[in-house]
Coordinates of C-alpha atoms in Angstrom, one line a residue:
Chain Y
M1 CA 6.0 46.2 118.5
R2 CA 8.9 44.9 116.4
R3 CA 8.8 49.0 115.0
I4 CA 8.6 50.6 118.8
L5 CA 11.5 48.2 119.8
K6 CA 13.9 49.1 117.3
K7 CA 12.7 53.1 117.8
G8 CA 13.6 52.6 121.6
I9 CA 17.1 50.8 120.9
E10 CA 17.6 53.9 118.0
H11 CA 17.0 56.6 121.0
K12 CA 19.3 54.5 123.1
K13 CA 21.7 55.0 120.9
A14 CA 21.7 58.6 119.7
R15 CA 21.6 59.0 123.2
W16 CA 24.7 57.6 124.0
G17 CA 26.2 59.3 121.2
W18 CA 25.4 62.3 122.2
F19 CA 26.8 60.7 126.2
F20 CA 30.0 60.7 124.0
V21 CA 30.7 63.4 122.3
L22 CA 29.9 66.0 124.8
P23 CA 32.9 66.0 126.9
S24 CA 35.1 67.0 123.7
M25 CA 32.2 69.8 122.5
A26 CA 32.0 71.1 125.7
F27 CA 36.1 71.3 125.5
F28 CA 36.1 73.1 122.2
A29 CA 33.0 75.1 123.3
V30 CA 35.5 76.5 125.9
F31 CA 38.9 75.6 124.4
S32 CA 38.6 76.9 121.2
F33 CA 35.2 78.9 120.4
Y34 CA 35.0 81.2 123.5
P35 CA 38.5 82.3 122.9
I36 CA 38.1 83.2 118.8
V37 CA 35.1 84.9 119.9
N38 CA 36.9 86.8 122.1
A39 CA 40.0 87.9 120.5
L40 CA 37.1 89.1 118.0
Y41 CA 35.5 91.2 121.0
T42 CA 38.5 92.1 122.5
S43 CA 40.1 93.1 119.4
L44 CA 37.5 96.6 119.2
F45 CA 38.3 97.6 122.7
R46 CA 41.9 99.7 124.4
K47 CA 42.5 97.0 127.1
R48 CA 45.6 96.4 128.6
L49 CA 47.3 93.6 129.8
L50 CA 47.3 93.9 133.9
S51 CA 45.6 97.8 134.0
L52 CA 43.1 98.1 136.9
R53 CA 41.5 100.2 134.3
P54 CA 38.0 98.9 132.3
P55 CA 38.7 98.6 128.5
T56 CA 36.4 101.1 126.7
F57 CA 35.0 100.2 123.6
I58 CA 37.3 102.0 120.4
G59 CA 35.6 100.1 117.7
L60 CA 37.6 99.0 114.2
E61 CA 40.5 101.7 115.7
N62 CA 43.3 98.6 116.7
Y63 CA 42.7 97.5 113.0
E64 CA 42.7 100.8 111.3
Y65 CA 46.3 101.8 114.1
L66 CA 47.6 98.1 112.8
L67 CA 46.2 99.0 108.7
K68 CA 48.5 102.4 109.1
S69 CA 51.4 100.4 111.2
P70 CA 54.8 99.9 109.3
D71 CA 55.4 97.4 111.6
F72 CA 52.3 95.7 111.2
W73 CA 52.8 95.6 107.6
N74 CA 56.7 94.4 107.9
S75 CA 55.4 92.1 110.2
I76 CA 52.8 90.6 107.3
K77 CA 55.9 90.9 105.0
A78 CA 58.1 89.2 107.2
T79 CA 55.8 87.2 107.3
F80 CA 55.1 85.9 103.4
I81 CA 58.5 86.3 102.5
F82 CA 59.6 83.1 105.2
T83 CA 56.2 81.6 103.9
L84 CA 56.4 81.2 99.6
G85 CA 60.5 81.1 100.7
T86 CA 59.6 78.2 102.4
F87 CA 57.3 76.3 100.3
I88 CA 58.5 76.4 97.8
P89 CA 61.6 74.9 97.8
I90 CA 59.7 72.4 99.7
L91 CA 57.4 71.0 97.3
V92 CA 60.0 70.8 94.9
F93 CA 62.0 69.5 96.8
S94 CA 60.0 66.5 98.6
L95 CA 58.2 65.9 95.9
L96 CA 62.0 65.4 93.7
L97 CA 63.4 63.2 96.9
A98 CA 60.5 61.2 97.1
A99 CA 60.8 59.8 93.7
F100 CA 64.5 59.3 94.1
I101 CA 63.5 57.8 97.2
M102 CA 60.9 55.4 95.2
S103 CA 62.4 54.2 92.3
R104 CA 64.9 52.5 94.5
K105 CA 64.3 48.5 95.1
R106 CA 66.2 49.0 98.7
F107 CA 66.6 51.1 101.2
Q108 CA 64.0 53.3 101.0
K109 CA 62.8 52.8 104.5
F110 CA 66.3 54.0 106.1
F111 CA 66.1 56.8 103.5
Q112 CA 62.5 57.8 105.0
M113 CA 64.0 57.7 108.6
A114 CA 67.0 59.5 108.0
F115 CA 65.0 62.5 106.4
Y116 CA 62.1 62.7 108.9
S117 CA 64.5 63.2 111.9
P118 CA 65.1 66.2 111.6
A119 CA 61.4 66.9 112.0
V120 CA 60.9 65.0 115.6
L121 CA 62.8 67.3 117.1
S122 CA 62.5 70.2 119.6
S123 CA 61.3 72.9 117.4
V124 CA 63.4 75.1 120.2
V125 CA 66.3 72.2 120.0
A126 CA 66.7 72.8 115.7
A127 CA 66.9 76.4 116.6
A128 CA 69.7 75.8 118.6
I129 CA 71.7 73.8 117.0
W130 CA 71.6 76.0 113.8
L131 CA 72.3 79.2 115.8
L132 CA 76.1 77.4 117.3
I133 CA 76.0 76.3 113.0
L134 CA 75.3 80.0 112.0
D135 CA 77.9 81.5 114.3
P136 CA 80.1 83.9 112.7
R137 CA 82.9 81.1 113.9
G138 CA 80.0 78.3 112.5
L139 CA 79.8 75.7 110.4
A140 CA 77.9 77.8 108.2
N141 CA 80.9 80.5 107.1
M142 CA 83.1 77.0 107.2
G143 CA 81.1 75.0 104.7
A144 CA 79.9 78.8 102.5
N145 CA 84.1 79.3 101.8
F146 CA 84.0 76.3 101.0
L147 CA 81.7 75.8 98.2
L148 CA 82.2 79.7 97.0
G149 CA 85.7 79.7 97.7
T150 CA 85.8 82.8 99.2
K151 CA 88.6 82.0 102.4
G152 CA 87.4 84.0 106.3
V153 CA 84.2 86.1 104.9
D154 CA 82.0 85.6 107.8
Y155 CA 78.5 85.6 105.9
K156 CA 76.6 86.9 108.7
W157 CA 73.0 84.6 108.6
L158 CA 72.2 85.7 112.0
A159 CA 73.4 89.4 111.6
S160 CA 72.3 91.3 108.6
A161 CA 68.4 91.2 107.3
N162 CA 68.8 89.2 104.4
M163 CA 71.1 86.5 106.1
V164 CA 68.4 86.2 109.0
R165 CA 65.5 85.5 106.6
F166 CA 67.4 82.6 104.7
S167 CA 69.3 81.4 107.8
T168 CA 65.2 81.0 109.8
I169 CA 63.8 79.6 106.3
L170 CA 66.5 77.4 106.2
V171 CA 66.3 76.2 109.3
Y172 CA 62.3 75.0 108.5
F173 CA 63.5 73.0 106.1
W174 CA 65.6 71.5 107.1
K175 CA 63.0 71.0 109.5
Y176 CA 60.2 69.7 107.9
I177 CA 62.0 68.0 104.0
G178 CA 61.4 65.1 105.3
Y179 CA 57.7 65.1 106.5
F180 CA 56.3 65.5 103.0
T181 CA 58.8 63.9 101.6
I182 CA 56.6 61.3 102.9
I183 CA 53.5 62.6 102.4
Y184 CA 54.7 63.2 98.9
I185 CA 55.7 59.3 98.3
T186 CA 52.8 57.9 100.6
G187 CA 50.7 60.2 97.4
L188 CA 53.1 58.4 94.6
A189 CA 52.2 54.6 95.8
S190 CA 49.3 55.4 95.6
I191 CA 49.7 55.8 91.9
P192 CA 48.3 52.3 90.1
Q193 CA 52.0 50.6 88.9
S194 CA 49.5 49.3 85.5
L195 CA 49.6 53.0 84.4
H196 CA 53.6 53.3 84.7
E197 CA 53.6 50.0 83.2
A198 CA 51.0 51.6 80.2
A199 CA 53.5 54.1 79.8
K200 CA 56.4 52.1 79.4
I201 CA 54.7 50.0 76.7
D202 CA 53.7 53.3 74.7
G203 CA 57.0 54.4 75.4
A204 CA 57.4 56.2 77.3
S205 CA 60.9 57.1 78.6
G206 CA 61.7 57.2 82.8
W207 CA 60.8 61.0 82.7
K208 CA 58.2 61.4 79.8
D209 CA 56.9 59.0 82.3
F210 CA 57.8 61.2 85.8
W211 CA 56.4 64.6 83.5
H212 CA 52.7 63.0 82.5
I213 CA 51.9 60.5 84.5
T214 CA 53.3 61.1 87.7
I215 CA 52.9 65.0 88.3
P216 CA 49.7 64.9 86.4
L217 CA 48.2 62.3 89.0
L218 CA 49.4 63.9 91.8
K219 CA 47.5 66.5 92.1
P220 CA 45.7 66.3 95.0
T221 CA 48.8 64.9 97.5
T222 CA 50.9 68.8 95.8
V223 CA 47.3 70.1 97.0
L224 CA 47.1 69.0 100.5
V225 CA 51.1 69.3 100.6
S226 CA 51.3 73.1 99.6
I227 CA 48.4 73.9 102.0
M228 CA 49.8 72.0 104.6
S229 CA 53.4 73.7 104.5
M230 CA 51.8 77.1 103.6
L231 CA 49.8 77.3 107.2
Q232 CA 52.4 75.5 108.7
C233 CA 54.6 78.6 108.0
L234 CA 52.4 81.2 108.6
K235 CA 51.9 79.9 112.1
T236 CA 56.0 80.1 113.2
F237 CA 57.3 81.1 116.4
S238 CA 60.3 78.8 118.1
T239 CA 63.2 79.6 115.6
Q240 CA 62.1 83.4 115.0
Y241 CA 61.6 83.6 118.6
L242 CA 65.2 82.3 119.4
F243 CA 67.0 83.5 117.2
T244 CA 66.4 87.1 118.2
Q245 CA 66.6 86.4 122.5
S246 CA 70.0 85.2 121.1
G247 CA 70.3 89.1 119.4
A248 CA 69.3 88.2 116.3
P249 CA 67.7 91.7 114.9
L250 CA 64.3 91.7 115.2
E251 CA 63.2 93.8 112.4
P252 CA 63.2 91.2 109.8
I253 CA 62.1 88.1 111.3
N254 CA 59.2 89.7 112.7
V255 CA 57.0 87.5 111.7
I256 CA 53.0 87.8 112.8
T257 CA 53.1 85.2 116.0
L258 CA 56.5 87.3 116.9
N259 CA 54.5 90.7 117.3
I260 CA 51.5 89.7 118.6
Y261 CA 53.8 88.4 122.2
N262 CA 55.1 91.2 121.8
T263 CA 52.7 92.9 121.4
A264 CA 50.2 91.6 124.3
I265 CA 53.5 90.3 126.6
R266 CA 56.2 92.9 126.1
D267 CA 53.9 95.8 125.5
H268 CA 51.1 94.6 127.3
N269 CA 48.6 96.2 124.5
I270 CA 45.9 93.0 124.4
G271 CA 43.2 94.9 121.9
R272 CA 45.8 95.3 119.9
A273 CA 47.6 91.9 120.2
S274 CA 43.9 90.5 119.4
A275 CA 43.5 92.8 116.4
M276 CA 46.3 90.9 114.7
S277 CA 45.2 87.4 115.9
I278 CA 41.7 88.2 114.6
I279 CA 43.5 89.2 111.1
L280 CA 46.5 85.8 111.0
F281 CA 42.9 84.2 111.6
I282 CA 41.9 85.9 108.3
I283 CA 44.6 84.9 106.7
M284 CA 44.3 81.2 107.5
L285 CA 40.8 80.8 107.2
F286 CA 40.8 82.2 103.5
F287 CA 44.3 79.5 102.7
T288 CA 42.1 77.2 103.9
W289 CA 38.6 77.7 101.4
L290 CA 41.6 78.0 98.9
Q291 CA 42.4 74.6 99.7
F292 CA 39.2 73.4 99.8
K293 CA 38.7 75.2 96.1
A294 CA 41.7 74.0 94.9
S295 CA 40.9 69.8 96.3
R296 CA 36.8 70.4 94.5
S297 CA 38.3 71.9 90.6
G298 CA 39.8 68.8 89.9
G299 CA 41.6 68.2 92.9
E300 CA 40.6 64.5 92.9
V301 CA 41.6 62.5 89.9
D302 CA 40.4 59.2 88.8
Y303 CA 42.6 57.0 87.8
M304 CA 40.7 55.2 85.5
Chain G
M1 CA 58.4 50.5 92.0
K2 CA 59.8 52.0 89.8
I3 CA 59.1 56.3 88.7
I4 CA 62.1 57.5 87.5
K5 CA 63.4 54.9 85.2
G6 CA 67.1 53.7 86.2
Q7 CA 68.0 54.1 82.0
S8 CA 72.0 54.4 82.8
L9 CA 73.6 52.5 85.6
L10 CA 75.2 56.3 86.0
V11 CA 71.2 58.0 85.9
D12 CA 71.3 55.1 89.0
V13 CA 74.5 56.0 90.1
I14 CA 73.9 59.6 90.7
I15 CA 70.4 59.1 92.0
W16 CA 72.0 57.1 95.1
A17 CA 74.9 59.5 95.6
L18 CA 72.6 62.1 95.8
L19 CA 70.7 60.2 98.4
I20 CA 73.4 59.7 100.0
A21 CA 74.3 63.0 99.7
T22 CA 71.1 64.8 101.6
A23 CA 70.8 62.0 104.3
L24 CA 74.6 63.1 105.3
L25 CA 73.7 67.0 105.2
I26 CA 70.4 65.9 107.1
L27 CA 71.8 64.3 109.4
S28 CA 74.9 66.1 110.3
P29 CA 73.4 69.1 112.4
I30 CA 72.4 66.6 115.3
V31 CA 75.2 64.1 114.9
F32 CA 76.5 68.0 115.6
M33 CA 74.8 68.2 118.4
F34 CA 75.5 64.7 120.0
T35 CA 79.4 65.7 118.6
A36 CA 79.0 68.9 120.7
S37 CA 77.8 68.4 123.2
L38 CA 80.9 66.0 124.5
M39 CA 83.2 69.1 123.4
P40 CA 84.8 71.7 125.7
A41 CA 83.6 75.0 123.4
R42 CA 86.7 76.4 122.3
D43 CA 86.7 72.2 119.9
I44 CA 83.4 73.7 118.6
V45 CA 84.4 76.1 117.3
K46 CA 87.9 75.0 116.0
M47 CA 88.5 74.6 112.0
P48 CA 87.5 71.8 110.4
Y49 CA 85.3 71.0 112.3
R50 CA 86.4 66.6 114.6
W51 CA 82.8 64.7 113.6
I52 CA 84.3 62.2 116.3
P53 CA 85.6 64.3 119.8
E54 CA 89.0 63.5 120.7
E55 CA 87.8 62.5 123.9
L56 CA 84.4 62.8 126.6
Y57 CA 83.9 65.7 127.5
L58 CA 81.4 64.8 130.1
D59 CA 81.7 68.5 132.4
N60 CA 78.9 70.0 129.2
Y61 CA 76.5 67.7 131.4
A62 CA 77.3 68.5 134.6
Q63 CA 77.1 72.3 133.5
A64 CA 73.8 71.1 131.2
I65 CA 71.8 70.0 134.7
R66 CA 73.5 73.0 136.9
G67 CA 74.3 75.0 135.3
N68 CA 77.5 77.7 135.7
D69 CA 76.5 78.4 139.4
G70 CA 74.7 75.2 140.5
S71 CA 70.5 77.5 140.3
Y72 CA 70.1 75.7 137.3
I73 CA 67.3 72.1 137.8
Y74 CA 67.0 71.3 134.0
P75 CA 66.3 68.4 136.0
R76 CA 62.8 69.4 137.2
N77 CA 61.8 71.3 134.0
I78 CA 62.7 67.5 132.0
L79 CA 60.3 66.1 134.5
N80 CA 57.5 68.8 134.1
S81 CA 57.9 68.1 130.0
F82 CA 57.3 64.3 130.8
I83 CA 55.0 65.1 133.3
V84 CA 52.6 67.6 130.7
A85 CA 53.5 65.0 127.3
G86 CA 52.4 62.3 129.5
L87 CA 49.1 63.4 130.9
V88 CA 48.1 65.5 127.5
S89 CA 48.7 61.9 125.4
V90 CA 46.7 60.3 128.2
T91 CA 43.2 62.5 128.2
T92 CA 43.7 63.9 124.5
V93 CA 43.6 59.5 123.6
L94 CA 40.9 58.7 125.4
L95 CA 38.7 62.1 125.4
S96 CA 39.4 61.4 120.8
A97 CA 38.5 57.7 121.6
L98 CA 35.1 58.7 123.4
T99 CA 34.4 61.8 120.4
G100 CA 35.1 59.2 117.8
Y101 CA 33.8 56.6 118.9
G102 CA 30.5 57.9 119.5
L103 CA 30.3 59.8 115.9
A104 CA 31.4 56.1 114.3
K105 CA 28.2 54.4 115.6
F106 CA 25.6 56.3 117.6
P107 CA 23.3 58.0 114.8
F108 CA 22.0 61.0 116.1
K109 CA 20.4 64.5 115.1
G110 CA 23.0 66.2 114.5
R111 CA 25.5 64.9 114.3
N112 CA 27.5 66.1 110.8
L113 CA 26.7 69.6 112.6
V114 CA 28.9 68.2 115.7
F115 CA 31.8 66.6 113.1
L116 CA 32.0 69.1 111.1
L117 CA 32.1 72.6 114.8
I118 CA 35.2 69.8 115.5
M119 CA 36.6 70.1 112.2
A120 CA 36.1 73.8 112.1
T121 CA 38.2 74.2 115.1
M122 CA 41.1 72.8 112.5
M123 CA 41.5 75.6 111.8
I124 CA 41.6 77.8 114.2
P125 CA 45.4 78.3 114.7
F126 CA 46.4 77.9 118.3
E127 CA 48.8 81.9 117.9
A128 CA 45.6 83.4 117.0
I129 CA 43.8 82.5 120.5
M130 CA 46.8 82.7 122.9
I131 CA 45.8 85.3 123.8
P132 CA 42.6 85.0 124.7
L133 CA 43.1 81.6 126.7
Y134 CA 45.9 83.1 128.4
L135 CA 43.4 85.7 129.8
V136 CA 40.8 82.8 130.7
A137 CA 43.8 81.2 132.6
T138 CA 44.8 84.1 134.4
S139 CA 41.0 84.5 135.5
L140 CA 40.7 80.9 136.1
N141 CA 44.0 81.7 138.1
I142 CA 45.6 78.3 136.9
Q143 CA 48.8 80.3 135.0
N144 CA 52.0 78.2 136.5
T145 CA 50.8 75.3 137.6
Y146 CA 50.2 72.0 135.8
I147 CA 46.0 72.3 135.2
G148 CA 47.0 75.2 133.4
L149 CA 49.5 73.5 131.4
I150 CA 47.3 71.0 130.1
L151 CA 43.7 72.7 129.8
P152 CA 44.2 74.6 126.4
F153 CA 45.2 71.0 124.8
L154 CA 42.8 67.7 126.5
T155 CA 41.5 66.8 122.9
N156 CA 41.8 68.0 119.2
A157 CA 40.1 67.4 116.1
F158 CA 42.8 65.3 113.8
G159 CA 42.5 62.6 117.0
I160 CA 38.9 63.1 117.3
F161 CA 39.5 62.8 113.1
L162 CA 42.0 59.7 112.8
M163 CA 39.7 58.0 115.5
R164 CA 36.3 58.4 113.7
Q165 CA 38.2 57.2 110.2
Y166 CA 39.6 53.9 112.7
L167 CA 36.4 53.1 114.3
I168 CA 33.9 53.9 111.5
T169 CA 34.9 49.7 109.8
F170 CA 34.4 48.2 113.6
P171 CA 31.9 46.2 113.3
D172 CA 28.5 46.5 114.3
E173 CA 28.1 43.0 115.2
I174 CA 31.2 42.8 117.5
L175 CA 29.5 45.7 119.7
D176 CA 26.0 43.6 118.9
A177 CA 26.2 40.3 121.0
A178 CA 28.9 42.5 123.3
R179 CA 25.1 44.8 123.7
I180 CA 22.9 41.5 124.0
D181 CA 25.8 39.6 126.7
G182 CA 24.4 42.6 128.4
S183 CA 27.1 44.7 128.5
G184 CA 27.0 48.7 129.5
E185 CA 28.3 50.8 126.1
L186 CA 30.8 51.6 129.2
S187 CA 32.5 48.8 129.8
I188 CA 32.4 47.9 125.7
F189 CA 34.1 50.7 125.0
W190 CA 36.4 50.1 127.4
R191 CA 36.9 46.2 127.3
I192 CA 36.0 46.1 123.7
I193 CA 36.4 49.3 121.2
L194 CA 39.6 50.7 122.7
P195 CA 42.0 47.5 123.2
N196 CA 41.1 47.2 119.3
S197 CA 42.2 49.9 118.7
A198 CA 45.8 49.7 119.0
P199 CA 47.7 51.4 115.8
A200 CA 45.8 54.4 115.4
V201 CA 46.4 54.9 120.0
A202 CA 49.7 54.3 119.1
T203 CA 49.7 57.4 116.5
L204 CA 47.5 59.8 118.5
A205 CA 49.3 59.1 121.8
I206 CA 53.1 59.4 119.8
L207 CA 52.3 62.5 117.6
T208 CA 50.5 64.1 120.9
F209 CA 53.8 62.9 123.3
R210 CA 55.8 64.9 120.6
S211 CA 53.9 67.8 120.2
Q212 CA 53.5 68.6 124.2
W213 CA 57.7 67.8 124.5
D214 CA 57.7 71.0 121.5
N215 CA 55.1 72.9 123.0
L216 CA 57.1 76.3 123.2
L217 CA 54.1 79.1 123.3
W218 CA 51.9 78.4 126.2
P219 CA 54.3 77.4 128.9
L220 CA 56.8 80.7 128.0
L221 CA 53.1 82.8 128.2
I222 CA 52.0 80.8 131.6
S223 CA 55.1 78.7 133.2
Q224 CA 56.2 81.9 135.7
S225 CA 58.3 79.6 138.0
E226 CA 62.0 77.7 137.5
E227 CA 60.1 75.5 138.8
M228 CA 57.3 75.1 136.0
K229 CA 58.9 75.8 133.4
T230 CA 59.5 72.7 130.4
I231 CA 62.4 71.2 128.7
P232 CA 61.9 74.1 125.6
L233 CA 61.3 77.5 128.2
Y234 CA 65.1 75.7 129.8
I235 CA 67.1 75.2 126.6
V236 CA 66.4 79.1 125.2
K237 CA 67.1 80.6 128.7
F238 CA 70.2 78.9 127.8
A239 CA 70.8 80.2 124.4
M240 CA 70.1 84.5 126.0
E241 CA 72.6 83.8 127.8
K242 CA 74.7 87.0 126.7
H243 CA 78.2 83.8 127.8
T244 CA 76.1 81.3 126.7
N245 CA 79.3 77.4 127.5
E246 CA 77.7 75.9 123.5
G247 CA 79.1 72.9 125.0
A248 CA 76.3 72.9 127.4
M249 CA 73.0 74.6 125.1
M250 CA 74.1 70.8 122.9
A251 CA 74.1 69.1 126.0
A252 CA 70.8 70.1 127.3
A253 CA 69.7 70.1 123.3
S254 CA 70.7 66.5 122.9
I255 CA 69.2 65.3 126.8
A256 CA 66.3 67.0 125.2
S257 CA 66.0 64.7 121.8
I258 CA 67.7 61.5 123.4
P259 CA 63.4 60.5 124.8
I260 CA 61.9 61.5 122.0
L261 CA 64.5 60.3 119.2
I262 CA 64.3 56.5 121.1
L263 CA 60.8 56.9 120.6
F264 CA 61.4 57.0 117.2
I265 CA 64.2 54.9 116.4
T266 CA 61.2 52.1 118.2
L267 CA 58.8 53.4 116.8
S268 CA 59.4 54.2 113.5
K269 CA 56.1 53.1 111.8
Y270 CA 53.5 55.4 114.4
F271 CA 55.0 58.5 113.0
V272 CA 55.4 57.7 109.6
S273 CA 51.5 56.3 109.2
G274 CA 50.7 59.3 111.8
A275 CA 52.5 61.9 108.8
S276 CA 51.1 60.1 105.7
L277 CA 47.3 59.7 107.4
Y278 CA 47.1 63.7 106.3
S279 CA 46.9 61.9 102.5
S280 CA 44.5 60.6 103.3
R281 CA 42.6 63.0 105.3
K282 CA 39.4 63.6 102.5
G283 CA 38.4 60.4 103.5

């Protein structure tokens, strides 16, 4: 009798469980899984936006075209320059800033807030502010001239190929450094105080403690920050879009997302844009897989 | 907590100086936005830059709202941003709480698979599916509507994960007691679960609002008329104009930033907990 009752309750619970998860599952089916499958399918067709002709099946031709296209390789190059150029400095500086903040007894909260504030602004607003700062007559030239001891030199922040790459990196670095600083602070706070005390008793200096205790124990946070910032950078769009829309050269900052957008919306080439989307998806899957692998093999740290 | 032990006064002073200098550097572009929004265009490029405007030049704000020829409808675009970000926050919180609750408290066959599938959607970047989504929106004929702007963002894996983690430790005794008292499952969710998840709900609502306030790509694809544009599209329009008034552009950017900065200053702990949540993602 009791068992039957219990079984009845479990059955009822299971039904409610499904009831609660079903709306979201239906949502993901339509707005996540279907589109990615659809992108894969469309990437095998010659398909044009607004065209009345039915799409023609062309197999892997879109991919073949892309792999031979200098324009596509330029996008890969632009994306990777941006990603590496952004996430490595973010990794180093957010760790340093977090350590500095944690070493203070006062104003920790204030510094966290100050560093984090650009991250709450819209990326379009951030890009618009920097557009003016990087203007030939703007603050960036003034600051650079002051620091480098030059006079009246225009550093062409938004005009020369390398400088415009550097400028997009600068905007991103500025916007997200505080975000990752906070993640590092959480990581630092989770290291038991007793370990630092033990190191102190053993005679380790502040820097030795930092190098031999803090950094190794922070490995899970470092893995997390690298992958998160890398994935974030691979998806960058707004800054590059706004900069090119206001006249910066396209080629050096034609990142994959911008290329997908232009190929689909400006050139109406849906098939090719889909193939590019799938390649972006695969690149990001690879990095996510790398994260799992890295966090499995010694990513977990045992404090004991 | 000491990570770098202050070995001497010198080290201490250097660290303070570095922190203060970094804070000033990081804040200066934001200060620049607000001060430039209060200056005539010629003063913005006058060197050295005046960090304190001599007079409050409010014409920029008038121009940001109306445009040079009075044809801009910034207030409407701001309203759109509030509507879209507000509605998306509500649906995200409700759907994520519902699903997170189901995953946390109701054992059913295939629950782990469902959870895994939801987490897998985190790996599908919006940028890779925007074109198919755009085609879906066109075939449903919802481009240029609020429904179209909202539909792809009704909920997300991060929100579900957040709610599940939060609710997994919720005491079962309370739920069972409510059941014995004869409460239905939906009323338990509405009257017990939702009110008791306030911190998680607040974090999720704020993060969702912020990310929708920031959304450029999707409105760029489906908002066609000026009436359906959101703030980011309006700023892009400003930046694209050849002889744009820099002061008015910064005024538009300031208006776009004030609501989100007020949220940040008053509710900063939710922003911070949202950021640090990622580091406990493994749980």
